[in-house]
Tab-separated table of C-alpha atoms in Angstrom:
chain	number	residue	atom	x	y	z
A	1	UNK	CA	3.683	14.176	50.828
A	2	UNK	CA	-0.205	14.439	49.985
A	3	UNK	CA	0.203	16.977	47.452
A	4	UNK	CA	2.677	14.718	45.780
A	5	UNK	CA	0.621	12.051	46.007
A	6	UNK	CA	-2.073	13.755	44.165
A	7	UNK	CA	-0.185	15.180	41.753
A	8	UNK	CA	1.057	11.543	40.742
A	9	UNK	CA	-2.445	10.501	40.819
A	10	UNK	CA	-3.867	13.041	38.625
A	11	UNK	CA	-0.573	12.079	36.100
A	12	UNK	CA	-1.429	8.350	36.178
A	13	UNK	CA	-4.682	9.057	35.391
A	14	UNK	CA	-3.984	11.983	32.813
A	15	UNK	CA	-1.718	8.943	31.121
A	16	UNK	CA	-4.301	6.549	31.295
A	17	UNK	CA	-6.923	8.741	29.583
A	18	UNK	CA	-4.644	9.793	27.042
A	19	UNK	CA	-3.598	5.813	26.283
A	20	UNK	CA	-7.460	5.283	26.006
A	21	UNK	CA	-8.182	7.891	23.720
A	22	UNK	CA	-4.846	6.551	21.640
A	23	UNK	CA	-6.536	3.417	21.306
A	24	UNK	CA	-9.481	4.868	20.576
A	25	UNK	CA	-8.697	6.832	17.909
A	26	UNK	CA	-6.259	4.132	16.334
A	27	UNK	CA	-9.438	1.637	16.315
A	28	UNK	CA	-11.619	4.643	14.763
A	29	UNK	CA	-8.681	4.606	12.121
A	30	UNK	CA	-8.925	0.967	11.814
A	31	UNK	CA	-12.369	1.209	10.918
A	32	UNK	CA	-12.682	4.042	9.223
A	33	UNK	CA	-10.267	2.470	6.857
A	34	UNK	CA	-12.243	-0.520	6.164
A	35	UNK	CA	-15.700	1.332	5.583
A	36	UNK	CA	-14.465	3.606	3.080
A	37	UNK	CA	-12.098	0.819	1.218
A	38	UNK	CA	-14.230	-2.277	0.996
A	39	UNK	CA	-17.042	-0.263	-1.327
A	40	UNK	CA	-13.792	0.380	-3.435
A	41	UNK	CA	-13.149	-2.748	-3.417
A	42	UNK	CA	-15.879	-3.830	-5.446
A	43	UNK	CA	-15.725	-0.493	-7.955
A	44	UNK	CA	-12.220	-1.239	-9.015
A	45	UNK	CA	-11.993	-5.184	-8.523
A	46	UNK	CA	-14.931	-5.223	-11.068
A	47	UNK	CA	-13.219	-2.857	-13.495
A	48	UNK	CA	-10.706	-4.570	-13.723
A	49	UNK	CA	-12.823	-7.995	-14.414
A	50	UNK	CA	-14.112	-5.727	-17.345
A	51	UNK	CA	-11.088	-4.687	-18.136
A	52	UNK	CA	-10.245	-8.480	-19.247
A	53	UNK	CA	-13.184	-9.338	-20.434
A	54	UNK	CA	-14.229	-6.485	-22.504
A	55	UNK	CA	-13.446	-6.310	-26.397
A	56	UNK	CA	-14.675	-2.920	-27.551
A	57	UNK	CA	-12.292	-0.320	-27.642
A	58	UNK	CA	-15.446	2.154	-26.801
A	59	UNK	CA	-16.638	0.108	-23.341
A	60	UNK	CA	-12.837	-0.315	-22.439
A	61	UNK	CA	-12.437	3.798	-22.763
A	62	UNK	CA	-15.434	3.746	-20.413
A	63	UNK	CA	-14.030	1.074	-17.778
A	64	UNK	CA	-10.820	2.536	-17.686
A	65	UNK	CA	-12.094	5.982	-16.274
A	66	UNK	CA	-14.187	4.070	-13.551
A	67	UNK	CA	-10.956	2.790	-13.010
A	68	UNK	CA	-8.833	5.738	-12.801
A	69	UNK	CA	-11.374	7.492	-10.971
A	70	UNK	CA	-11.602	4.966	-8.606
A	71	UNK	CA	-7.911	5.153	-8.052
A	72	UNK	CA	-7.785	8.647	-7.488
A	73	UNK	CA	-10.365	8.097	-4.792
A	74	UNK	CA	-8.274	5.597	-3.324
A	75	UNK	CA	-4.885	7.591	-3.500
A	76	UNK	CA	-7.018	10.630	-1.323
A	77	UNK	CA	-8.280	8.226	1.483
A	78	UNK	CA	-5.185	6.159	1.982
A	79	UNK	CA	-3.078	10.359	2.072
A	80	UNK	CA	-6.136	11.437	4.527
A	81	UNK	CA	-5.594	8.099	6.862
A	82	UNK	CA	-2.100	8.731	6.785
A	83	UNK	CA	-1.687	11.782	7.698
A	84	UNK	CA	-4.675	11.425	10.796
A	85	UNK	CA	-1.859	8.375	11.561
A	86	UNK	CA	1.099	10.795	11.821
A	87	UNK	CA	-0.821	13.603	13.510
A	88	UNK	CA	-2.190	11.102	16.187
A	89	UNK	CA	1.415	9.311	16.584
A	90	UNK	CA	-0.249	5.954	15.599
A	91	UNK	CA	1.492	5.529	12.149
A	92	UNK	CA	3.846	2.180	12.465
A	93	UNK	CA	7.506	2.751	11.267
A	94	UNK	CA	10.144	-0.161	10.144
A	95	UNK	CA	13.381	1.547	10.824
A	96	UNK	CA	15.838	-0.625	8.789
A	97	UNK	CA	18.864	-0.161	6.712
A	98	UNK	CA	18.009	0.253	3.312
A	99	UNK	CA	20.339	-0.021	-0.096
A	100	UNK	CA	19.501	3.063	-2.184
A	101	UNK	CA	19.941	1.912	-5.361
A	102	UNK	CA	17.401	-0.920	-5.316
A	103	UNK	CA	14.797	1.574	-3.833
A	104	UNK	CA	15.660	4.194	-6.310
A	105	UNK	CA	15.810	2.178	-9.426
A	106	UNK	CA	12.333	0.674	-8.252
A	107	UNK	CA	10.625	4.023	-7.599
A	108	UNK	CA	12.206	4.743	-11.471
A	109	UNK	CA	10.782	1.612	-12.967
A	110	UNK	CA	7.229	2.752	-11.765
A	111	UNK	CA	6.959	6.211	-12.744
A	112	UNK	CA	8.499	5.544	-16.058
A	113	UNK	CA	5.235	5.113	-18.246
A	114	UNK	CA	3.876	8.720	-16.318
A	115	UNK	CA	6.927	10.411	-17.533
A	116	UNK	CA	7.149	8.815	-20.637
A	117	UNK	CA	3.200	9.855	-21.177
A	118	UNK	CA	4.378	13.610	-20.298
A	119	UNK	CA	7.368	13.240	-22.956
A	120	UNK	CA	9.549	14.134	-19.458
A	121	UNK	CA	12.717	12.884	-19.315
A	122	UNK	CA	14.193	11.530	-16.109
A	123	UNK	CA	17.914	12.059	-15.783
A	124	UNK	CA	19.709	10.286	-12.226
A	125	UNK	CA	22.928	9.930	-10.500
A	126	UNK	CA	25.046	6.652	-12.166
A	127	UNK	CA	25.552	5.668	-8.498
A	128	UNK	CA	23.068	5.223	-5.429
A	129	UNK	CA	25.663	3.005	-3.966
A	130	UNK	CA	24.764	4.304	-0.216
A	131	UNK	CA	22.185	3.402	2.689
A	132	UNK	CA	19.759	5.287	5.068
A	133	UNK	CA	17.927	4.024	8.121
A	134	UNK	CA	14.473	4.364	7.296
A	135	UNK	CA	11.096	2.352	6.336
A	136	UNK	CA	11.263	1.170	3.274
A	137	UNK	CA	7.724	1.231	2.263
A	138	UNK	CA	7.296	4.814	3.701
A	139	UNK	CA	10.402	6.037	1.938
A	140	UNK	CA	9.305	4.432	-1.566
A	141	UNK	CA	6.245	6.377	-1.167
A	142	UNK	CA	7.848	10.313	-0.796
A	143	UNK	CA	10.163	9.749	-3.128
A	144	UNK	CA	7.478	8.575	-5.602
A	145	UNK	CA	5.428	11.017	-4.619
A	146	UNK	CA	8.135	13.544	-5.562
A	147	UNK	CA	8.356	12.397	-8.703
A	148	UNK	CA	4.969	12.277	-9.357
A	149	UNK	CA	4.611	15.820	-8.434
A	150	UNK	CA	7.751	16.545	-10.459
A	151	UNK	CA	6.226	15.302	-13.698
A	152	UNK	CA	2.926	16.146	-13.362
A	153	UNK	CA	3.863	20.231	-12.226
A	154	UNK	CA	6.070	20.351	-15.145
A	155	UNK	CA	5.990	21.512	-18.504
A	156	UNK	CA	5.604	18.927	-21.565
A	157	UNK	CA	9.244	17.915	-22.832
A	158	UNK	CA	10.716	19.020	-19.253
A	159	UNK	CA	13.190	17.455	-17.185
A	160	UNK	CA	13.291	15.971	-13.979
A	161	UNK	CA	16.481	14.806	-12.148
A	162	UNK	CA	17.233	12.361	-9.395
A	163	UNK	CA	20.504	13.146	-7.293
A	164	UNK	CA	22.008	11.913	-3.912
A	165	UNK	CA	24.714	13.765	-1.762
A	166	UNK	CA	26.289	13.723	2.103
A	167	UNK	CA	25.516	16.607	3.763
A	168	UNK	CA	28.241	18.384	6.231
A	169	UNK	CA	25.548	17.254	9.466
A	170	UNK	CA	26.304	13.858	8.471
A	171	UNK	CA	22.648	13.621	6.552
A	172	UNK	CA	22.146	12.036	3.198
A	173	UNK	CA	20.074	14.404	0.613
A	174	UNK	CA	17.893	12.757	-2.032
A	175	UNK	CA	16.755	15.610	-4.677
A	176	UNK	CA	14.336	15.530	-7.049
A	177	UNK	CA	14.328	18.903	-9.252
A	178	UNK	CA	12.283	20.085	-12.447
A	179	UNK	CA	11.866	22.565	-14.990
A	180	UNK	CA	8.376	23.747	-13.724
A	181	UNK	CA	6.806	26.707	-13.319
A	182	UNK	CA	7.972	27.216	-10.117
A	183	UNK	CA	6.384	28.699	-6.657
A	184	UNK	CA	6.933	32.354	-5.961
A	185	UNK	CA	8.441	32.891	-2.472
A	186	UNK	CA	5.791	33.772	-0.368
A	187	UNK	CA	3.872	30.982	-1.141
A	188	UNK	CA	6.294	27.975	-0.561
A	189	UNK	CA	5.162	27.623	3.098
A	190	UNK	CA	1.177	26.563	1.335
A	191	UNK	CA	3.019	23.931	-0.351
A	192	UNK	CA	2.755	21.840	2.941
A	193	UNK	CA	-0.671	22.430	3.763
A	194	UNK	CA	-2.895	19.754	3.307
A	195	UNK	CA	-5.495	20.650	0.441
A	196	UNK	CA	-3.965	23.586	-1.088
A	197	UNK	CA	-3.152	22.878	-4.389
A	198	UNK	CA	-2.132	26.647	-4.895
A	199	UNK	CA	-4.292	27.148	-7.592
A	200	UNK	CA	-4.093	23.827	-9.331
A	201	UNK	CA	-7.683	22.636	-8.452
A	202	UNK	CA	-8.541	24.889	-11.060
A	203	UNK	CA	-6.395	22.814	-14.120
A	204	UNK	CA	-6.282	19.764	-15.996
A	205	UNK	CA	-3.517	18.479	-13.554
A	206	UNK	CA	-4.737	15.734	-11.187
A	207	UNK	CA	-3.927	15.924	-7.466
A	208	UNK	CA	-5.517	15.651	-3.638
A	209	UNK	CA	-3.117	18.344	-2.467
A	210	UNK	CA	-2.021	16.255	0.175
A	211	UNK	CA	0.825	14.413	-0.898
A	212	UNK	CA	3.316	17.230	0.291
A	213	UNK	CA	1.964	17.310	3.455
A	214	UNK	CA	2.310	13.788	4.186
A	215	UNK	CA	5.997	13.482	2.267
A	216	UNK	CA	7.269	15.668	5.196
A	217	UNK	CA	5.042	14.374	7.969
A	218	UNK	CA	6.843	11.262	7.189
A	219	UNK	CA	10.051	12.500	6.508
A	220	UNK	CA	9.841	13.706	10.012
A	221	UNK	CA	8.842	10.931	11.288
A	222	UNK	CA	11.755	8.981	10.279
A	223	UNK	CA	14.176	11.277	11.723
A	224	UNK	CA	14.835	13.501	8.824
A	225	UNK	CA	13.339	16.094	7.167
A	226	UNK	CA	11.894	17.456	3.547
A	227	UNK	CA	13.171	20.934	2.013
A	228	UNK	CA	12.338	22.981	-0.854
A	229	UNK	CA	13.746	25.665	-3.053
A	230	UNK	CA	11.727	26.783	-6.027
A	231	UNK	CA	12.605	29.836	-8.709
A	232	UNK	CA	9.341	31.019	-10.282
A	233	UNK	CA	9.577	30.452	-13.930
A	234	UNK	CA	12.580	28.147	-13.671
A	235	UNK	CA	11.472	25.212	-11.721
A	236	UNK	CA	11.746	23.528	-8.101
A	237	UNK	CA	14.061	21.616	-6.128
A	238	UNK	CA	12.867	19.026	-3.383
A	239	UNK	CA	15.323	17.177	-0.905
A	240	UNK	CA	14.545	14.504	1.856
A	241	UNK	CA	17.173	14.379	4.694
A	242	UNK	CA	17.752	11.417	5.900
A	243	UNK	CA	20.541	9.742	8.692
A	244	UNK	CA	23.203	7.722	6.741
A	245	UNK	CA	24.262	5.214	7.334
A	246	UNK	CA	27.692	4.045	5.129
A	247	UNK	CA	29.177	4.874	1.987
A	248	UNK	CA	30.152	2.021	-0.487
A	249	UNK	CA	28.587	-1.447	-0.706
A	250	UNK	CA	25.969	-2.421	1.982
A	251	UNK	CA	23.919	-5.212	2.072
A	252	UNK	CA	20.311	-4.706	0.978
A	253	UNK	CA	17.807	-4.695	3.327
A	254	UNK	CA	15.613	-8.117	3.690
A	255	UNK	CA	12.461	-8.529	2.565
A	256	UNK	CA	9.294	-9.104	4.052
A	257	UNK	CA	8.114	-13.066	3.953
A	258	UNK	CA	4.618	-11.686	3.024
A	259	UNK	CA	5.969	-10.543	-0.329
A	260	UNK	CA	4.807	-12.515	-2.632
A	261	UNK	CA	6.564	-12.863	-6.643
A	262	UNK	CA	3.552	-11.136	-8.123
A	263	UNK	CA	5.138	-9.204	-11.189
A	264	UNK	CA	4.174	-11.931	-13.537
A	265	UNK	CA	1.863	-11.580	-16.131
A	266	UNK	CA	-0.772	-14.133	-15.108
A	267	UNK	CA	-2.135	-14.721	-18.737
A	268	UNK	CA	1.407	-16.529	-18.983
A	269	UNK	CA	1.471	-18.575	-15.749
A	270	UNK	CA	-1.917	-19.840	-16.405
A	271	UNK	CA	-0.350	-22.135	-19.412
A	272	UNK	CA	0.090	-25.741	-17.803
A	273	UNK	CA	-1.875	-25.133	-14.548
A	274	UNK	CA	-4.119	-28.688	-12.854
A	275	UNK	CA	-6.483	-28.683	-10.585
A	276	UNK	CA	-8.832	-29.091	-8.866
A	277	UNK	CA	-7.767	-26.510	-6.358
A	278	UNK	CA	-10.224	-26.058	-3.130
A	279	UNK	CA	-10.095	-22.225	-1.487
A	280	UNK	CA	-12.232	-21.629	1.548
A	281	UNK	CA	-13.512	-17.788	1.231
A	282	UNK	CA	-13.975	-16.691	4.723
A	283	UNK	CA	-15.698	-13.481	4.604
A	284	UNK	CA	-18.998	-12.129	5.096
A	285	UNK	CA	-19.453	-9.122	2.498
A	286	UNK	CA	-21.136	-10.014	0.138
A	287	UNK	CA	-19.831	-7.728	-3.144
A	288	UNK	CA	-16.552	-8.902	-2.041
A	289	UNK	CA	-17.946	-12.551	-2.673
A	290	UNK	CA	-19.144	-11.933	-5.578
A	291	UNK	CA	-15.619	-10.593	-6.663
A	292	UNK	CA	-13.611	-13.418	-5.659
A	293	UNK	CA	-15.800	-16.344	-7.711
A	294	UNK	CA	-15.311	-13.871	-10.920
A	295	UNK	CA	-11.366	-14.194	-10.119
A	296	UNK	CA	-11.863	-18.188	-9.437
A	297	UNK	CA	-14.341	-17.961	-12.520
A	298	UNK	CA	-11.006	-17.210	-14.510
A	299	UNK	CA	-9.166	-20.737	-13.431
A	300	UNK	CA	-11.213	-23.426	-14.472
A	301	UNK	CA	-9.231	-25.863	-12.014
A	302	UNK	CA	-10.614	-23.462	-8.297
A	303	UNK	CA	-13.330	-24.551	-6.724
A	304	UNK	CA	-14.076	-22.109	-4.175
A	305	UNK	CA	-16.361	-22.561	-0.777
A	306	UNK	CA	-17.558	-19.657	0.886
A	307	UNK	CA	-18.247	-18.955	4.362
A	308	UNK	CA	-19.593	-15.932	6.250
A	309	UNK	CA	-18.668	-16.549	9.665
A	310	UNK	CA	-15.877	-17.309	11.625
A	311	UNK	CA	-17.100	-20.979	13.177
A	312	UNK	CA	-18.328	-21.873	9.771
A	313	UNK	CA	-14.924	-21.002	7.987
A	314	UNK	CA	-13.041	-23.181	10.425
A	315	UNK	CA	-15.596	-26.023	10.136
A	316	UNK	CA	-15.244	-25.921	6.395
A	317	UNK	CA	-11.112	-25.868	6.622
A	318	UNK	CA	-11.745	-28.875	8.981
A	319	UNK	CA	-13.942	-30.802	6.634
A	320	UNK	CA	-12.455	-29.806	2.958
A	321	UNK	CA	-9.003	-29.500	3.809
A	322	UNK	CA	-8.845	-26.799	1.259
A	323	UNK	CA	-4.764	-25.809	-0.923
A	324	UNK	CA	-5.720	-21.901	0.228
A	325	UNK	CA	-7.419	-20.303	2.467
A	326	UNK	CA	-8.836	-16.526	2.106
A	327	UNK	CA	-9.653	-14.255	5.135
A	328	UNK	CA	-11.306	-11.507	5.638
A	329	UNK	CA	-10.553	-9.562	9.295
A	330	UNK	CA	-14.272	-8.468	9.987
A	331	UNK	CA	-16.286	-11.040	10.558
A	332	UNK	CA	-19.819	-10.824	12.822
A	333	UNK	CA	-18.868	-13.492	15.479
A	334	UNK	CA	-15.507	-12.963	15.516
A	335	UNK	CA	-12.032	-11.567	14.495
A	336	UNK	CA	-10.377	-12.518	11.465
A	337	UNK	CA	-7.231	-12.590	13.594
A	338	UNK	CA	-8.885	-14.798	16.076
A	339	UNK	CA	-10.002	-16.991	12.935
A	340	UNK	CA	-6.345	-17.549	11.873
A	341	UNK	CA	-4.874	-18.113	15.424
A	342	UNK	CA	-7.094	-20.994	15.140
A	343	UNK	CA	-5.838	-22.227	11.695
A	344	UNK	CA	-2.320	-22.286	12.616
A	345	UNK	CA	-3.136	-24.147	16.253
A	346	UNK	CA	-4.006	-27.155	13.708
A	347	UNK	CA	-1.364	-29.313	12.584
A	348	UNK	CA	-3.402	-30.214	9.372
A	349	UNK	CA	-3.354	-26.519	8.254
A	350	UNK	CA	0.512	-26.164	9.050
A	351	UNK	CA	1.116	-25.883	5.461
A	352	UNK	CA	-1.800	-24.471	3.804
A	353	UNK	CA	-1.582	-20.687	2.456
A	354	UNK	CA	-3.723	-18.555	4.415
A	355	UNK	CA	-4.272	-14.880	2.964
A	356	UNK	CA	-5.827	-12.182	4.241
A	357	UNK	CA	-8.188	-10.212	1.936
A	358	UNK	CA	-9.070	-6.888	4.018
A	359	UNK	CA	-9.721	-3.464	3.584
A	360	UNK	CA	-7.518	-2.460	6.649
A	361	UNK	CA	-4.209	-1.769	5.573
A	362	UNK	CA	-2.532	-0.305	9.149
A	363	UNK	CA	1.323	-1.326	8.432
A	364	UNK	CA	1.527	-2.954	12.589
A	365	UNK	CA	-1.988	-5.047	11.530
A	366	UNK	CA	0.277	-6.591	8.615
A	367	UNK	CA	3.042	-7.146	10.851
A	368	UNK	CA	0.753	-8.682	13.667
A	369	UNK	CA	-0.737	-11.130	11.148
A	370	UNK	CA	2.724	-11.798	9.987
A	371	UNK	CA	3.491	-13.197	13.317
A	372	UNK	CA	0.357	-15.007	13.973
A	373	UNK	CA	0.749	-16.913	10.642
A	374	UNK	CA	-0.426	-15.000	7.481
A	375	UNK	CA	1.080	-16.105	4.144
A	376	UNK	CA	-0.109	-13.080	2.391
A	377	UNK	CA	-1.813	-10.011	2.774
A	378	UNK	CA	-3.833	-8.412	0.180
A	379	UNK	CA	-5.320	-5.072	0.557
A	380	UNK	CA	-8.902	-4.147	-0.742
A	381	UNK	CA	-9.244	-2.809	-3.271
A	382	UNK	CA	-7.810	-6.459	-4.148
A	383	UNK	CA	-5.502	-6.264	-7.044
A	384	UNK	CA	-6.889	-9.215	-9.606
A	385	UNK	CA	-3.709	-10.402	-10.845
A	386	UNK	CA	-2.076	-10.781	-7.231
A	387	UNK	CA	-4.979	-12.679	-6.374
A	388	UNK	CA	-4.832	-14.750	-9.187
A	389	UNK	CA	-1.289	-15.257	-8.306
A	390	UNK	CA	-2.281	-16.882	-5.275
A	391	UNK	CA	-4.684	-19.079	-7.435
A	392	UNK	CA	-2.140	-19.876	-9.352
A	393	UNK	CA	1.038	-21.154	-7.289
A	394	UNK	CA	-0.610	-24.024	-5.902
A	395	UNK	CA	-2.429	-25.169	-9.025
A	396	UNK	CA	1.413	-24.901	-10.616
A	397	UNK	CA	2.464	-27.384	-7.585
A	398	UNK	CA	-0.438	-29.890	-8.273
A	399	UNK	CA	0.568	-30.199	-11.865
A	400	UNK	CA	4.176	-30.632	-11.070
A	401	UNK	CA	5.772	-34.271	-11.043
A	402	UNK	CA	7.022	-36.051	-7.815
């Protein structure tokens, strides 16, 4: 009876160390991911102020590679985080039934103007008309990352195709082939290793060499899987496995109420705006400040107060009784979480748009904020136009007439 006593106790405590290292290392992630994406957030949020403001066909050339390059920096820390999420088990996943044919003709829509810049033509299925249990956002990104890889590995005027079968297992295949090159044999298993681009490093084709890796870490993680078949000279075939769920006409899978109708083109919406409209910036970066009243800068009606601690921010809600309220999640005498728990406990902010700005982009944060009363959550790098989207909906409201 003693030794089983201590052999529990060493488990319980074996458990409890491993939980605290899990947290650990998920706050590490956490932070990590807001260090390395709020500098971002001011390289790319000010390119793309430039980007509107600039005239010269010459400084725009020169804005747009900041740009670009900023993105591809961006792309290769969100694919490292990711795939230190999966390895670590702390990646969140949104198991939910999901209509094919919206996500499909989505992913399409996106990588159209990369295909059409390659002169590759995309040929698909007519029919998606099936769904699969898995996340949606996590899904959205293999399959786009397929078809990135798919245009971008192929040849100029190549092909790609999109197709969708049942397996025998009772799996449903998703396959996205090309005309490529192609991978010899004894190097398909490199194809999944994280940074090892197979010799592509040393050619004009952009990549981080992860995006394989994590396509079938999350494959995996969904309950499926991600194959290959490739034919030097001819091209390659990739196919994500995942559990079906029903042939024929399901019902597509519901939306997050974070989403917010930002595909607008803002120079449009702006026509017929009022103000004034108050925002209280709660945040205490000060680049990030500096951003925001350039965005504001762009609607004459915002008037936007700025705070850059928690106490202040909710004294200035209190006292302004702002139409919007941004939030940052790292503040210096409290949590931006903590902040907004507050908000909400106030009848007088019951209906007032709160929306997080932050450079932590952990899918369970989102949903936690979700709960606790977030209208919106925008990641940094902040996309302008979504945030002038925000900007925008309530200064449409003030105009309208009762």
């Amino acid at each position: 009876i003693t030794e089983a006593v201590a052999a529990e106790s060493v488990l319980k405590e074996a458990k409890e160390a491993a939980e605290r290292a899990n947290a650990a290392k998920s706050e590490f992630m956490s932070r990590m991911s807001h260090e390395l994406r709020t500098p971002l957030n001011s390289v790319l949020g000010f390119a793309q102020i430039l980007q509107m403001e600039l005239e010269s066909k010459d400084d725009l050339e020169l804005v747009d590679h900041v740009y670009k390059s900023g993105q591809h920096l961006l792309t290769l820390i969100n694919e490292v985080l990711d795939i230190s999420r999966v390895e670590s088990g702390n990646i969140a996943l949104t198991p939910e039934t999901i209509l094919l044919a919206d996500l499909l003709s989505e992913c399409l829509d996106i990588i159209g103007p990369q295909a059409k810049e390659r002169g590759v033509a995309i040929s698909y299925s007519d029919s998606f008309d099936f769904s699969v249990t898995a996340d949606q956002l996590r899904l959205k990104q293999v399959i786009l990352n397929l078809l990135s890889n798919a245009i971008k590995y192929n040849r100029d005027e190549g092909q790609v195709s999109l197709s969708c079968a049942v397996q025998p297992d009772g799996m449903f295949a998703i396959t996205v082939s090309d005309t490529g090159i192609g991978v010899p044999p004894e190097e398909i298993d490199r194809l999944f290793a994280p940074f090892d681009r197979l010799g592509a490093e040393n050619t004009e084709v952009e990549g981080t060499g992860v995006g394989l890796a994590l396509s079938l870490a999350l494959a995996q993680a969904m309950g499926g899987r991600l194959e290959v078949e490739s034919t030097l000279g001819v091209g390659s075939s990739f196919t994500v496995l995942l559990p079906l769920i029903e042939a024929g006409e399901p019902q597509a899978a519901e939306r997050s109420p974070l989403t917010n109708d930002l595909g607008r083109a803002t120079a449009d919406v702006a026509q017929g705006l009022h103000g004034p409209l108050t925002v209280v910036y709660i945040d205490d970066n000060l680049a990030s400040l500096r951003l925001v009243q350039q965005v504001a800068a762009r609607r004459p009606g915002v008037r936007l107060v700025h705070a850059m601690h928690g106490q202040v921010g909710l004294d200035l809600v209190s006292s302004t009784r702002p139409d919007l309220i941004l939030l940052d999640l790292h503040l210096p005498d409290m949590s931006g979480e903590e902040v907004l728990r507050r908000l909400r406990a106030e009848s007088a902010n019951e209906n007032t748009p709160i929306v997080v700005l932050s450079a932590d982009a952990t899918p369970g944060r989102v949903r936690r904020l979700r709960d606790t009363g977030a209208s919106g959550y925008l990641t940094k790098p902040v996309d302008v136009k979504e945030l002038l989207a925000w900007f925008d909906e309530p200064l449409r409201s003030e105009g309208e007439t009762p």
